[in-house]
PDB file of C-alpha atoms in Angstrom:
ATOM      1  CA  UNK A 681       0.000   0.000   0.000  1.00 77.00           C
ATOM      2  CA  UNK A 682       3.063   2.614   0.665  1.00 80.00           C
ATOM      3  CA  UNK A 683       4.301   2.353  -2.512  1.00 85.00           C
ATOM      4  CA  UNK A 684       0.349   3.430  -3.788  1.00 88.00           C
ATOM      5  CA  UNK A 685       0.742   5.748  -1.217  1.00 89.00           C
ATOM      6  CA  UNK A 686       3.264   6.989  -2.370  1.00 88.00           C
ATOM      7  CA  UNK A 687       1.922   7.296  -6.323  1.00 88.00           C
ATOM      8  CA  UNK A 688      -1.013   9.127  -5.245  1.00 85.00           C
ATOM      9  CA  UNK A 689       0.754  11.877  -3.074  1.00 87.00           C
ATOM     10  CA  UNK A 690       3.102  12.456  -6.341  1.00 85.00           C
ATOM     11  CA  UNK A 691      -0.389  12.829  -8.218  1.00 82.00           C
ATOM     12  CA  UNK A 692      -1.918  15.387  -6.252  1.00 79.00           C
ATOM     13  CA  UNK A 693       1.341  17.543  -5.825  1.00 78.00           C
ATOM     14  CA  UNK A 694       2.547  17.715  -9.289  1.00 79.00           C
ATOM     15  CA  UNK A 695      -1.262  16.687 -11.330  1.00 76.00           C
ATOM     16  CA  UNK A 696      -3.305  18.889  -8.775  1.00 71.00           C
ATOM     17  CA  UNK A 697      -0.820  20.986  -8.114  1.00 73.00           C
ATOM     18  CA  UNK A 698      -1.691  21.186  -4.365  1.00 74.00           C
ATOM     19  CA  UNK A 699       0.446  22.727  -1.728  1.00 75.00           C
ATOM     20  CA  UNK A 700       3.648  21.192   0.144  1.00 78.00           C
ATOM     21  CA  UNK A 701       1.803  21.488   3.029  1.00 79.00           C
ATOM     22  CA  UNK A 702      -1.472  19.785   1.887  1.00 82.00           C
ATOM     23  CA  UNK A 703       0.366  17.186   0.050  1.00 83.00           C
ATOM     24  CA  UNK A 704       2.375  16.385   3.508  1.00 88.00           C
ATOM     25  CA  UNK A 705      -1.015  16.615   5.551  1.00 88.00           C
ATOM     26  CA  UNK A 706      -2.217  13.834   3.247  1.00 88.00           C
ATOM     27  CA  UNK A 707       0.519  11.592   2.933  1.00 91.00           C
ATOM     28  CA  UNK A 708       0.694  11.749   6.859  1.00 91.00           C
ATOM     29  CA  UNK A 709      -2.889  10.633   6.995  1.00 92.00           C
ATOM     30  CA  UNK A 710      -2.254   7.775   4.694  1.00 92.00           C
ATOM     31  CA  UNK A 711       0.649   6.822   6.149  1.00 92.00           C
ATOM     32  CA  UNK A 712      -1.281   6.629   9.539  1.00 92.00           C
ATOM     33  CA  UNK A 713      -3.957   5.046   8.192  1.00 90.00           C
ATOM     34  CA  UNK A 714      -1.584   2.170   6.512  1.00 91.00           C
ATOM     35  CA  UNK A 715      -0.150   1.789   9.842  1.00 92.00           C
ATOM     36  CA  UNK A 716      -3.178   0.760  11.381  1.00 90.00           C
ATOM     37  CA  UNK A 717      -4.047  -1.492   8.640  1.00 88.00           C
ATOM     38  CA  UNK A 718      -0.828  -2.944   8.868  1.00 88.00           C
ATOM     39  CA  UNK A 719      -1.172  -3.456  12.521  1.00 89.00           C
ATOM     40  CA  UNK A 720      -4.468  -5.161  11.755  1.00 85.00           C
ATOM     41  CA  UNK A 721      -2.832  -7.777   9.549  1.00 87.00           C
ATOM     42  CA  UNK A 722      -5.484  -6.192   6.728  1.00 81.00           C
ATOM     43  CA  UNK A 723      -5.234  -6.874   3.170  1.00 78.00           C
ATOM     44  CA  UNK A 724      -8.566  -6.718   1.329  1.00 83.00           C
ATOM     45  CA  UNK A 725      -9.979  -3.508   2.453  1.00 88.00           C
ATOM     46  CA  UNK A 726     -13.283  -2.832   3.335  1.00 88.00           C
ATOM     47  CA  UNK A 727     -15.661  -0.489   4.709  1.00 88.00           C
ATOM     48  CA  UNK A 728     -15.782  -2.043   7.763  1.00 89.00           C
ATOM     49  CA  UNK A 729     -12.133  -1.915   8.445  1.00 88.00           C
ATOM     50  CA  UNK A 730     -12.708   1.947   7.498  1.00 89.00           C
ATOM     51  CA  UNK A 731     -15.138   2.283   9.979  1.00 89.00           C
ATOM     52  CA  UNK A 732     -12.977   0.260  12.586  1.00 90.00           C
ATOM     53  CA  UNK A 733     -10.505   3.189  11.842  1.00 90.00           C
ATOM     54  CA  UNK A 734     -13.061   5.507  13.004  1.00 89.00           C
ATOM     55  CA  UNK A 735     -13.755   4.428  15.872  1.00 89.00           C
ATOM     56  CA  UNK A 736     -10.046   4.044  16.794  1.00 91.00           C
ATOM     57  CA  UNK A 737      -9.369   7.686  16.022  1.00 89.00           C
ATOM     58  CA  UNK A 738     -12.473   8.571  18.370  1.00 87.00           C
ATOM     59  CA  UNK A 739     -11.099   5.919  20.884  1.00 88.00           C
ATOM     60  CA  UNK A 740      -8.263   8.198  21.340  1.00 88.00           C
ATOM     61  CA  UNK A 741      -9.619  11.190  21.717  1.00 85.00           C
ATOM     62  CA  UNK A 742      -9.089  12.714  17.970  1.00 85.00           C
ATOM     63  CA  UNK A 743     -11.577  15.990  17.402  1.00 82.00           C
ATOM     64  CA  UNK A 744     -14.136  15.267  14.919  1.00 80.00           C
ATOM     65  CA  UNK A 745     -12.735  18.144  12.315  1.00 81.00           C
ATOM     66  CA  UNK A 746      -9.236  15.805  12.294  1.00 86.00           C
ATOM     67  CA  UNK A 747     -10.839  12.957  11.790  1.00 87.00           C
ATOM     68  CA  UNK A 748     -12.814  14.172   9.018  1.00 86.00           C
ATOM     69  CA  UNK A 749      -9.709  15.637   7.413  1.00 88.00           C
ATOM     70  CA  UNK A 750      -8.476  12.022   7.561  1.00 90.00           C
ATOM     71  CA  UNK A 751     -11.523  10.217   5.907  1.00 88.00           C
ATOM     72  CA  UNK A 752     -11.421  12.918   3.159  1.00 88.00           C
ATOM     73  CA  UNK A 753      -7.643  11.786   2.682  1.00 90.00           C
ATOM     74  CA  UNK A 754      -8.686   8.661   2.406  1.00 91.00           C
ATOM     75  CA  UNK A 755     -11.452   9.032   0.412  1.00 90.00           C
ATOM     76  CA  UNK A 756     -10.038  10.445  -2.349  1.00 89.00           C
ATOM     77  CA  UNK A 757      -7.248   8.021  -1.900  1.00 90.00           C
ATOM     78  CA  UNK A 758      -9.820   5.028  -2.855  1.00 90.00           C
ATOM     79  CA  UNK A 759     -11.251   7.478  -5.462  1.00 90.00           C
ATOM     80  CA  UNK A 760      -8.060   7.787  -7.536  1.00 87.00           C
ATOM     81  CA  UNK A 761      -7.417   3.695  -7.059  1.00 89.00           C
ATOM     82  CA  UNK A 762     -10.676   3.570  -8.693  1.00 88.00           C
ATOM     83  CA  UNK A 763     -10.243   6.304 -11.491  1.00 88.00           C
ATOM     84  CA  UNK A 764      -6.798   4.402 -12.422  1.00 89.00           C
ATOM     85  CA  UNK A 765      -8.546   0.798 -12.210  1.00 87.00           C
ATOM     86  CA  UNK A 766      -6.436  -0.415  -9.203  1.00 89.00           C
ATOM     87  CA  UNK A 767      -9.107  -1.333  -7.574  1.00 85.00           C
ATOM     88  CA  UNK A 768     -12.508  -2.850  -8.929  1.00 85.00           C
ATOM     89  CA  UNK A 769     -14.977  -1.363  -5.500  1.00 83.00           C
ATOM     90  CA  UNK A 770     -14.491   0.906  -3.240  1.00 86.00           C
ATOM     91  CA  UNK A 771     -14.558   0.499   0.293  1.00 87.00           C
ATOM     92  CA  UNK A 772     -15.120   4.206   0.978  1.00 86.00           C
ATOM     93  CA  UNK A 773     -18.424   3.960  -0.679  1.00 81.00           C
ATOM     94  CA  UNK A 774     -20.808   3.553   2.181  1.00 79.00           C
ATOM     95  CA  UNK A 775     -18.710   5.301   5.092  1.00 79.00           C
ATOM     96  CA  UNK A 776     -20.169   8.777   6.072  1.00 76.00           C
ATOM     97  CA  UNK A 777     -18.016  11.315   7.364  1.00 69.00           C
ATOM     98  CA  UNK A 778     -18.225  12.381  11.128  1.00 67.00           C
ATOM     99  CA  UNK A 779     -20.926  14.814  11.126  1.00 68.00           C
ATOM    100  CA  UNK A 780     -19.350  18.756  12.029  1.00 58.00           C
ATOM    101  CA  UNK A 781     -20.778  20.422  14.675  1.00 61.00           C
ATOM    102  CA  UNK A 782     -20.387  24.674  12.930  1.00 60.00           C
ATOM    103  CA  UNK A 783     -17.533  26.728  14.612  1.00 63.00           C
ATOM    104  CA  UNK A 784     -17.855  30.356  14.476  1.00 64.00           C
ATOM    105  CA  UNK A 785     -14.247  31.453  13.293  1.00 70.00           C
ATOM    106  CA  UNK A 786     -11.964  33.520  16.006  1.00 82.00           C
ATOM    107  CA  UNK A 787     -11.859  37.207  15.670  1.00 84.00           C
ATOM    108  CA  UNK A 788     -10.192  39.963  17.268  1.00 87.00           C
ATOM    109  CA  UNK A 789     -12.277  43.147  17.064  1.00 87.00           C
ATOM    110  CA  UNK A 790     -11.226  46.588  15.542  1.00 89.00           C
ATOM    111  CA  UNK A 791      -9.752  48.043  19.409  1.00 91.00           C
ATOM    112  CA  UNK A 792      -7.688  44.214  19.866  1.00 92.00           C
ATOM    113  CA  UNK A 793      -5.900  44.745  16.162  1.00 92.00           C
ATOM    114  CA  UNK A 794      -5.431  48.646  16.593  1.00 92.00           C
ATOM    115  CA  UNK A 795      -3.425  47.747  20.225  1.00 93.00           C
ATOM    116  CA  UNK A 796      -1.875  44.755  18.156  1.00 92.00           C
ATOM    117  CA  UNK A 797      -0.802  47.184  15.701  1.00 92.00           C
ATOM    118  CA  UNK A 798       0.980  49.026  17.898  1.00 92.00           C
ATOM    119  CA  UNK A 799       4.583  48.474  17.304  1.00 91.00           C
ATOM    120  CA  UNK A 800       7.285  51.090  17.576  1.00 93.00           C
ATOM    121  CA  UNK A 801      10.193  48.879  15.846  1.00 93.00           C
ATOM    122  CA  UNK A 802      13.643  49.538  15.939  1.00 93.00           C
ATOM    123  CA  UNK A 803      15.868  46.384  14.487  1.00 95.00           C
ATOM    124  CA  UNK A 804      15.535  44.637  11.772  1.00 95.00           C
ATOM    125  CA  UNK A 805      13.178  41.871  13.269  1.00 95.00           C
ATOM    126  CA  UNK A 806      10.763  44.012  14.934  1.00 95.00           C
ATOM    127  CA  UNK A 807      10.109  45.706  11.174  1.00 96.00           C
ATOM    128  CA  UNK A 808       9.467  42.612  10.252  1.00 96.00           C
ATOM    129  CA  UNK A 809       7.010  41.525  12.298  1.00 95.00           C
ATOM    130  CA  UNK A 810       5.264  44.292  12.469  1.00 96.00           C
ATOM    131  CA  UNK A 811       5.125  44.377   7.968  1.00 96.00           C
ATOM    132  CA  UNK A 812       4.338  40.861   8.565  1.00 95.00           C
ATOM    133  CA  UNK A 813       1.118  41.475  11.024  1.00 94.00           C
ATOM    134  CA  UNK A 814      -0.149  44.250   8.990  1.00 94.00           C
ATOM    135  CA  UNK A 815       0.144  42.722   5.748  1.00 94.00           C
ATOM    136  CA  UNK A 816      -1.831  39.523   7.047  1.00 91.00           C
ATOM    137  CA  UNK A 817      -4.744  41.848   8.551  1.00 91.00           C
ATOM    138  CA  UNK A 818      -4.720  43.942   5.358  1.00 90.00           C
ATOM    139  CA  UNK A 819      -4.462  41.764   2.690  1.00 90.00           C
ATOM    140  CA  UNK A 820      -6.539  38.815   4.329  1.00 89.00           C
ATOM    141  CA  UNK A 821      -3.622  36.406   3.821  1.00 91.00           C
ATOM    142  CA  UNK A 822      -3.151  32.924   4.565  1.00 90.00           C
ATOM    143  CA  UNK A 823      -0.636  32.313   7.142  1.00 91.00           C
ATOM    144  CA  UNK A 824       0.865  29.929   3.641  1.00 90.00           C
ATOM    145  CA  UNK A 825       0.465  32.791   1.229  1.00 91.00           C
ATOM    146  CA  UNK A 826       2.091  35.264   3.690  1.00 93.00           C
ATOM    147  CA  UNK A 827       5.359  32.936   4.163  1.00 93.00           C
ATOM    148  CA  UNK A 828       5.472  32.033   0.859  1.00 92.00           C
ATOM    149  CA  UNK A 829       5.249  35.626  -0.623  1.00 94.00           C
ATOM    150  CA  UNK A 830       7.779  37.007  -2.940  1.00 94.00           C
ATOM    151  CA  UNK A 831       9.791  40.383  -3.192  1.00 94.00           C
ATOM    152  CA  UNK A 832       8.590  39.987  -6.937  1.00 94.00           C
ATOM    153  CA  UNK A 833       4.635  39.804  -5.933  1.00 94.00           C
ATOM    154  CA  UNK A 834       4.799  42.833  -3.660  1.00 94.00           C
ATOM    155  CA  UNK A 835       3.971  46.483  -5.850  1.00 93.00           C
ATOM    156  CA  UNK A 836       5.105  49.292  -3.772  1.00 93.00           C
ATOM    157  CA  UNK A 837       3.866  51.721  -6.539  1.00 92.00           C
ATOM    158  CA  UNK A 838       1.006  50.795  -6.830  1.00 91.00           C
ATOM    159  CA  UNK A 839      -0.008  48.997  -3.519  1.00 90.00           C
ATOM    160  CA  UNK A 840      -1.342  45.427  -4.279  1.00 91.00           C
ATOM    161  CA  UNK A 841       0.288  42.248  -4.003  1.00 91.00           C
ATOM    162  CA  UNK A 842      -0.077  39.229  -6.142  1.00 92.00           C
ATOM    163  CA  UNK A 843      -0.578  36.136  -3.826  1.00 89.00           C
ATOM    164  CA  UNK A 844      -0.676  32.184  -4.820  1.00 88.00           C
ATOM    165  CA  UNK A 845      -3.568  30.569  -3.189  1.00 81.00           C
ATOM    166  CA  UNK A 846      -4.435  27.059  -2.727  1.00 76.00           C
ATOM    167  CA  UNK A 847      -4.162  25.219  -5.882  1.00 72.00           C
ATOM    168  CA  UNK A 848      -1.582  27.804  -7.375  1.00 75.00           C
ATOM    169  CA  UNK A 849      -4.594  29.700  -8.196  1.00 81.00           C
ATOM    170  CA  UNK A 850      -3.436  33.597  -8.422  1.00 86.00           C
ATOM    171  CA  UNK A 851      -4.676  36.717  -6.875  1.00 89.00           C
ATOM    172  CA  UNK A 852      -4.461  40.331  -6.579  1.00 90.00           C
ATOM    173  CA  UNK A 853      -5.143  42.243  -3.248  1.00 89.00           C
ATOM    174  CA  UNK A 854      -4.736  45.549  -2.909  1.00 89.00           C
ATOM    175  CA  UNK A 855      -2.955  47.409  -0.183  1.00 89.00           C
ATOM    176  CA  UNK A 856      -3.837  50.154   2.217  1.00 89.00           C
ATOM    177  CA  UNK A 857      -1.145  53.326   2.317  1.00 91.00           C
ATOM    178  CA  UNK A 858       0.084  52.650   5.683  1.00 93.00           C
ATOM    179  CA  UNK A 859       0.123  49.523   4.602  1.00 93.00           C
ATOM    180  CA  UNK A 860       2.541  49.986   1.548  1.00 94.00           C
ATOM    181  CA  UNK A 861       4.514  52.176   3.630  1.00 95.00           C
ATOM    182  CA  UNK A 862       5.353  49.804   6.384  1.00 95.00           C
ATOM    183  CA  UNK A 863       6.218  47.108   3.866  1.00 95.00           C
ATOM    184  CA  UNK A 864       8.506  49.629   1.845  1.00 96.00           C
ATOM    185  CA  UNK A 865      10.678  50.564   4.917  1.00 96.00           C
ATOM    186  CA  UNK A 866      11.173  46.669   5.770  1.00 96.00           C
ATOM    187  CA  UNK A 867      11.979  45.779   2.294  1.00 96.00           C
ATOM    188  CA  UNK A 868      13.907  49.079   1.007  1.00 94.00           C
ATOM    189  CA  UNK A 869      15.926  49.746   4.763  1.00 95.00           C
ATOM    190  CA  UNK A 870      15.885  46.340   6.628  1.00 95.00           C
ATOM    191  CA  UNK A 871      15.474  42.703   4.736  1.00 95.00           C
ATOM    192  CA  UNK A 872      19.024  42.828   3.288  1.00 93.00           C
ATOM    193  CA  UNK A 873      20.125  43.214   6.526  1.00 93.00           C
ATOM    194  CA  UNK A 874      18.475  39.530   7.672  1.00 94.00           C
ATOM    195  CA  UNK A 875      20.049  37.857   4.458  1.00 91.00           C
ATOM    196  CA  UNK A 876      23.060  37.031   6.037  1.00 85.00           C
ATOM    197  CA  UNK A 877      25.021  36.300   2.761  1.00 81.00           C
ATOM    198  CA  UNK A 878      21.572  33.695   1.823  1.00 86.00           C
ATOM    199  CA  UNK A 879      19.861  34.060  -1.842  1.00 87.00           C
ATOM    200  CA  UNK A 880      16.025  34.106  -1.289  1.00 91.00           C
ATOM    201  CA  UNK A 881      13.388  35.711  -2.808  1.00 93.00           C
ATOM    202  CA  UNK A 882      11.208  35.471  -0.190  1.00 95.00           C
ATOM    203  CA  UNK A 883       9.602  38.673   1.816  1.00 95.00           C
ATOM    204  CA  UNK A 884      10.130  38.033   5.157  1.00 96.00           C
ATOM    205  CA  UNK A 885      13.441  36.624   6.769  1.00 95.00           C
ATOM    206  CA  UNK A 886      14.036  34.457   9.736  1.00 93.00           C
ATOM    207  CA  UNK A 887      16.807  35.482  12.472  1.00 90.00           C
ATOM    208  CA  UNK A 888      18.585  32.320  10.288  1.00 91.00           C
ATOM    209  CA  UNK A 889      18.492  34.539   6.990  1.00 90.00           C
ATOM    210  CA  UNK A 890      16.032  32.167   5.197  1.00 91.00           C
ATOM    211  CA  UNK A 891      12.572  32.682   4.443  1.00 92.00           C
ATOM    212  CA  UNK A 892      10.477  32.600   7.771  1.00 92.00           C
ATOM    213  CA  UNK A 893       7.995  29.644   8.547  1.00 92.00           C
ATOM    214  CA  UNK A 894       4.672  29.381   9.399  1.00 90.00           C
ATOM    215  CA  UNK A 895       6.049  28.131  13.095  1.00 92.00           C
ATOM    216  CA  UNK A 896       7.842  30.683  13.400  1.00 93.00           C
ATOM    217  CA  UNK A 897       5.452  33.470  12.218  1.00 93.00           C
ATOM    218  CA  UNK A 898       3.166  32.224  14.959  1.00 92.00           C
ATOM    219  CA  UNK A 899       5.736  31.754  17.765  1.00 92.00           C
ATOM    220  CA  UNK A 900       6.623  35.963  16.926  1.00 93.00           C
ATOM    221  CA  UNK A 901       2.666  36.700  17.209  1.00 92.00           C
ATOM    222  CA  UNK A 902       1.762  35.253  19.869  1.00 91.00           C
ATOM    223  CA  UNK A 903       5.206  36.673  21.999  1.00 92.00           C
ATOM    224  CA  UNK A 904       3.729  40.021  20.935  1.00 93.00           C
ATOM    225  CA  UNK A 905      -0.251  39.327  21.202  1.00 90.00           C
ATOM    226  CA  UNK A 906       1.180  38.642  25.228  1.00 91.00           C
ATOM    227  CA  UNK A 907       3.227  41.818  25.361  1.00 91.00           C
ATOM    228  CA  UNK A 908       0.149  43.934  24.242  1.00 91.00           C
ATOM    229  CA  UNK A 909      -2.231  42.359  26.936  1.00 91.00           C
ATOM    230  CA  UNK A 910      -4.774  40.531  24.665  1.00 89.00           C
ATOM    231  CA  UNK A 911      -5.425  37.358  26.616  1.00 84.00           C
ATOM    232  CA  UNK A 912      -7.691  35.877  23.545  1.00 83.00           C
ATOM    233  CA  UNK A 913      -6.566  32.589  22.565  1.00 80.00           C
ATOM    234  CA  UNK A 914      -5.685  33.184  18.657  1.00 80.00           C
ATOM    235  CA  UNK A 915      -3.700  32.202  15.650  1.00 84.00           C
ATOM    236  CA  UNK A 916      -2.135  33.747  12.318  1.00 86.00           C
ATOM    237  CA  UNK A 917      -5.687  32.625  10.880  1.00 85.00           C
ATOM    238  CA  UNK A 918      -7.645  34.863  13.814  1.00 87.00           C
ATOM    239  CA  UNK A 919      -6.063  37.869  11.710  1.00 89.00           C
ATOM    240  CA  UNK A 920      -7.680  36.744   8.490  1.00 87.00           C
ATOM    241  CA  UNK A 921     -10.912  36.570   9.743  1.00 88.00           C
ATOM    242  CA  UNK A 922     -10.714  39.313  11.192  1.00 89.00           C
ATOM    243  CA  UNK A 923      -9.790  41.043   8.155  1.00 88.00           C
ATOM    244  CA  UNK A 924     -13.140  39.225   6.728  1.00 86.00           C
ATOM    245  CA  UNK A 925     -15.475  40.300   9.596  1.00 85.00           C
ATOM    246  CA  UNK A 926     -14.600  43.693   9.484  1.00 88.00           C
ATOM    247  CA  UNK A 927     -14.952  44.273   6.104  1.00 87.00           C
ATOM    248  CA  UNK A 928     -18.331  42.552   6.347  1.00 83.00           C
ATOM    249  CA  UNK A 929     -18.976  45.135   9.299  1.00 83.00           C
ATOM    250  CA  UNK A 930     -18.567  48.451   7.637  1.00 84.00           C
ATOM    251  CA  UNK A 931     -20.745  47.607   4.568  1.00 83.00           C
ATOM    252  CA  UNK A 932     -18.443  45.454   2.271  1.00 81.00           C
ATOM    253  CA  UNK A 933     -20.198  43.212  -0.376  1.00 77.00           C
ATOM    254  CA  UNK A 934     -19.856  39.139   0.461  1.00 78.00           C
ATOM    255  CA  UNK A 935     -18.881  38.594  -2.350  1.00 82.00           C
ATOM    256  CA  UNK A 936     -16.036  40.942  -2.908  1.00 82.00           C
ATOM    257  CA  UNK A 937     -14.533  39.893   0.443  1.00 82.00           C
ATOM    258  CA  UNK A 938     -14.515  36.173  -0.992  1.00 83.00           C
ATOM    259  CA  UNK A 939     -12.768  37.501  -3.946  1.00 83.00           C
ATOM    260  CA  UNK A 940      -9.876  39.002  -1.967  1.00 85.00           C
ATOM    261  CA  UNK A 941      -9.874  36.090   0.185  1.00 85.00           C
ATOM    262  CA  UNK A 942      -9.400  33.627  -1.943  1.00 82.00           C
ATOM    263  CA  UNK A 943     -12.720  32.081  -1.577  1.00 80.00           C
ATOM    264  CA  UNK A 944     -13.982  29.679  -4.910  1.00 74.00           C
ATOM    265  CA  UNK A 945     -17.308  29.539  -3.284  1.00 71.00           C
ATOM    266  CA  UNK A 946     -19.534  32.088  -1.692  1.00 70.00           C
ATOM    267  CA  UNK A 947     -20.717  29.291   0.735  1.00 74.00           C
ATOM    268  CA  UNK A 948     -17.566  29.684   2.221  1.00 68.00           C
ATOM    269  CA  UNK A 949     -17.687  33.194   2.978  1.00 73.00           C
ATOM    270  CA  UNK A 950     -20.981  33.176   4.291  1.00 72.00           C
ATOM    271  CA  UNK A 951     -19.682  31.977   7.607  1.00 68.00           C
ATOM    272  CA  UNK A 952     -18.717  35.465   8.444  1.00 68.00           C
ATOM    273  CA  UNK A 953     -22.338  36.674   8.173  1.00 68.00           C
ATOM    274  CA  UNK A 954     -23.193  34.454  11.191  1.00 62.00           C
ATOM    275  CA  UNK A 955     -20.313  36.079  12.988  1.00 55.00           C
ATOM    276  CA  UNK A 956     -21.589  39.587  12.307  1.00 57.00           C
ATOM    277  CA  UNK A 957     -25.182  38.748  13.018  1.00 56.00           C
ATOM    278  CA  UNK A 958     -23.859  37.334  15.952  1.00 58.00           C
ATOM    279  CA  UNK A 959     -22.125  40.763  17.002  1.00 54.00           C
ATOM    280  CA  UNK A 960     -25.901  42.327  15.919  1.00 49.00           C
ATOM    281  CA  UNK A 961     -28.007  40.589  18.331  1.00 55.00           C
ATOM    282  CA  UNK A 962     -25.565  40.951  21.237  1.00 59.00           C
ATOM    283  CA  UNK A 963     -25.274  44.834  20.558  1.00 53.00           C
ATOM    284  CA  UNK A 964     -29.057  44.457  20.243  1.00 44.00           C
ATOM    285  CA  UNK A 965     -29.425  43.103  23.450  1.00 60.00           C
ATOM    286  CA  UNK A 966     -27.058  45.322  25.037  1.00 58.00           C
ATOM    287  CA  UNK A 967     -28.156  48.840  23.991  1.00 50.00           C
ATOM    288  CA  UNK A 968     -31.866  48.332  22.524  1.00 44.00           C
ATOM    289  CA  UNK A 969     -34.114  50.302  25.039  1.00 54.00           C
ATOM    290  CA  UNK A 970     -37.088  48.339  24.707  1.00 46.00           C
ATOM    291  CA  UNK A 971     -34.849  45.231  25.909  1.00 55.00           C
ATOM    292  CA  UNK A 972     -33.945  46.537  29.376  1.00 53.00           C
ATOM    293  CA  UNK A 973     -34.438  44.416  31.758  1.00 52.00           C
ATOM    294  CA  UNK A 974     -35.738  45.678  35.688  1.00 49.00           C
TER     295      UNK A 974
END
């Protein structure tokens, strides 16, 4: 089954043209999934042994978004066995997906960004995080896209940058001033400086003088998210929803907001007009005279 494995992750990398990160996300759920089949003494799969998996992932404890991420991985797995005649049936066939209970996304409001905002740098590294946290609230990036963005797909001039979404697919987003500004004194004064005699292309530099990680990005925000005083329990991704939700709040069209995010359905976007409704019926509550309570 590895070597299958094995074909399948080389398909979707190079075929679909999916993310590193996906592809590695995959393969590990595979590779996990082989394991226990393996440990099973299983050769001719079927659905049961699928749903055995199941309930071993719920045995210990997995959340039910994980383990759905892991029947999808191997559901299209059996899929592309099928599609290239490897196999004759498919043993995903008639195993449903953990049902998922709906998570409104983490946001930090408008007062939480302005005071995360709030950096007076002075080295190199604090420019950079601080071009780094405003270009992921501004732009709506994924924590990926922002790592993975190029000196070549920022425009200084005329403040948009060009960003490589999941499946490669390309978009523009434009820039605020302050924005541009902020990015254009960390590129044009300070990123040389972090190079450390390394050739990359990428943005933003590590203390190392490579490209900075997704890890690392995080480790940075939440050091500073501590310093400022917010207590909320948040990640890279709180800042692109946040993006989304305020947008949403001062009048911006669903639609357009999926556009700069990336979204390739609306569906997906609509999520954030449960999180602003939300916001509606507590301010509602709150301030509506005819709802005081004695």
């Amino acid at each position: 089954m590895n070597s299958l494995i094995e074909e399948y992750i080389n398909y979707i990398y190079i075929e679909k043209r999916l993310s590193a990160n996906t592809k590695d996300a995959y393969k590990r759920d595979l590779v996990s999934f082989s394991t226990f089949l393996d440990n099973k003494k299983v050769n001719n799969i079927k659905s049961n042994d699928i749903r055995d998996y199941i309930k071993y992932l719920n045995d210990n404890n997995e959340k039910d978004k994980t383990i759905a991420r892991k029947i999808v991985s191997i559901r299209t797995f059996f899929d592309y066995l099928m599609r290239e005649n490897i196999i004759e049936v498919n043993p995903c066939e008639k195993v449903e997906s953990p049902k998922l209970k709906k998570t409104l996304p983490k946001t930090l409001n408008e007062e939480e960004i302005n005071i995360l905002l709030d950096i007076k740098p002075k080295t190199a590294l604090e420019w950079r995080n601080k071009a780094m946290i405003e270009l992921m609230y501004a732009a709506g990036l994924r924590v990926s896209e922002l790592v993975e963005l190029e000196v070549n797909d920022v425009n200084l001039k005329d403040n948009y940058v060009r960003v490589f979404g999941k499946g490669k697919k390309e978009r523009i987003v434009p820039m605020a001033d302050i924005t541009t500004d902020i990015l254009n004194e960390y590129i044009s004064v300070y990123r040389n400086s972090l190079l450390k005699g390394y050739l990359t292309d990428k943005v933003f530099i590590s203390s190392y003088g490579k490209g900075m990680t997704r890890q690392g990005f995080f480790k940075n925000l939440k050091k500073i998210a501590k310093e400022k005083g917010i207590k909320k329990d948040f990640s890279p991704h709180t800042l692109r929803h946040s993006f989304a939700t305020h947008l949403l709040e001062h009048g911006a069209d669903l639609r357009s907001i999926g556009e700069l995010l990336g979204h390739e359905n609306i569906k997906t976007t609509q999520i954030y007009t449960h999180v602003t409704n939300t916001k509606i019926k507590k301010d509602y509550d709150e301030f509506h005279p005819r709802n005081k309570k004695d």
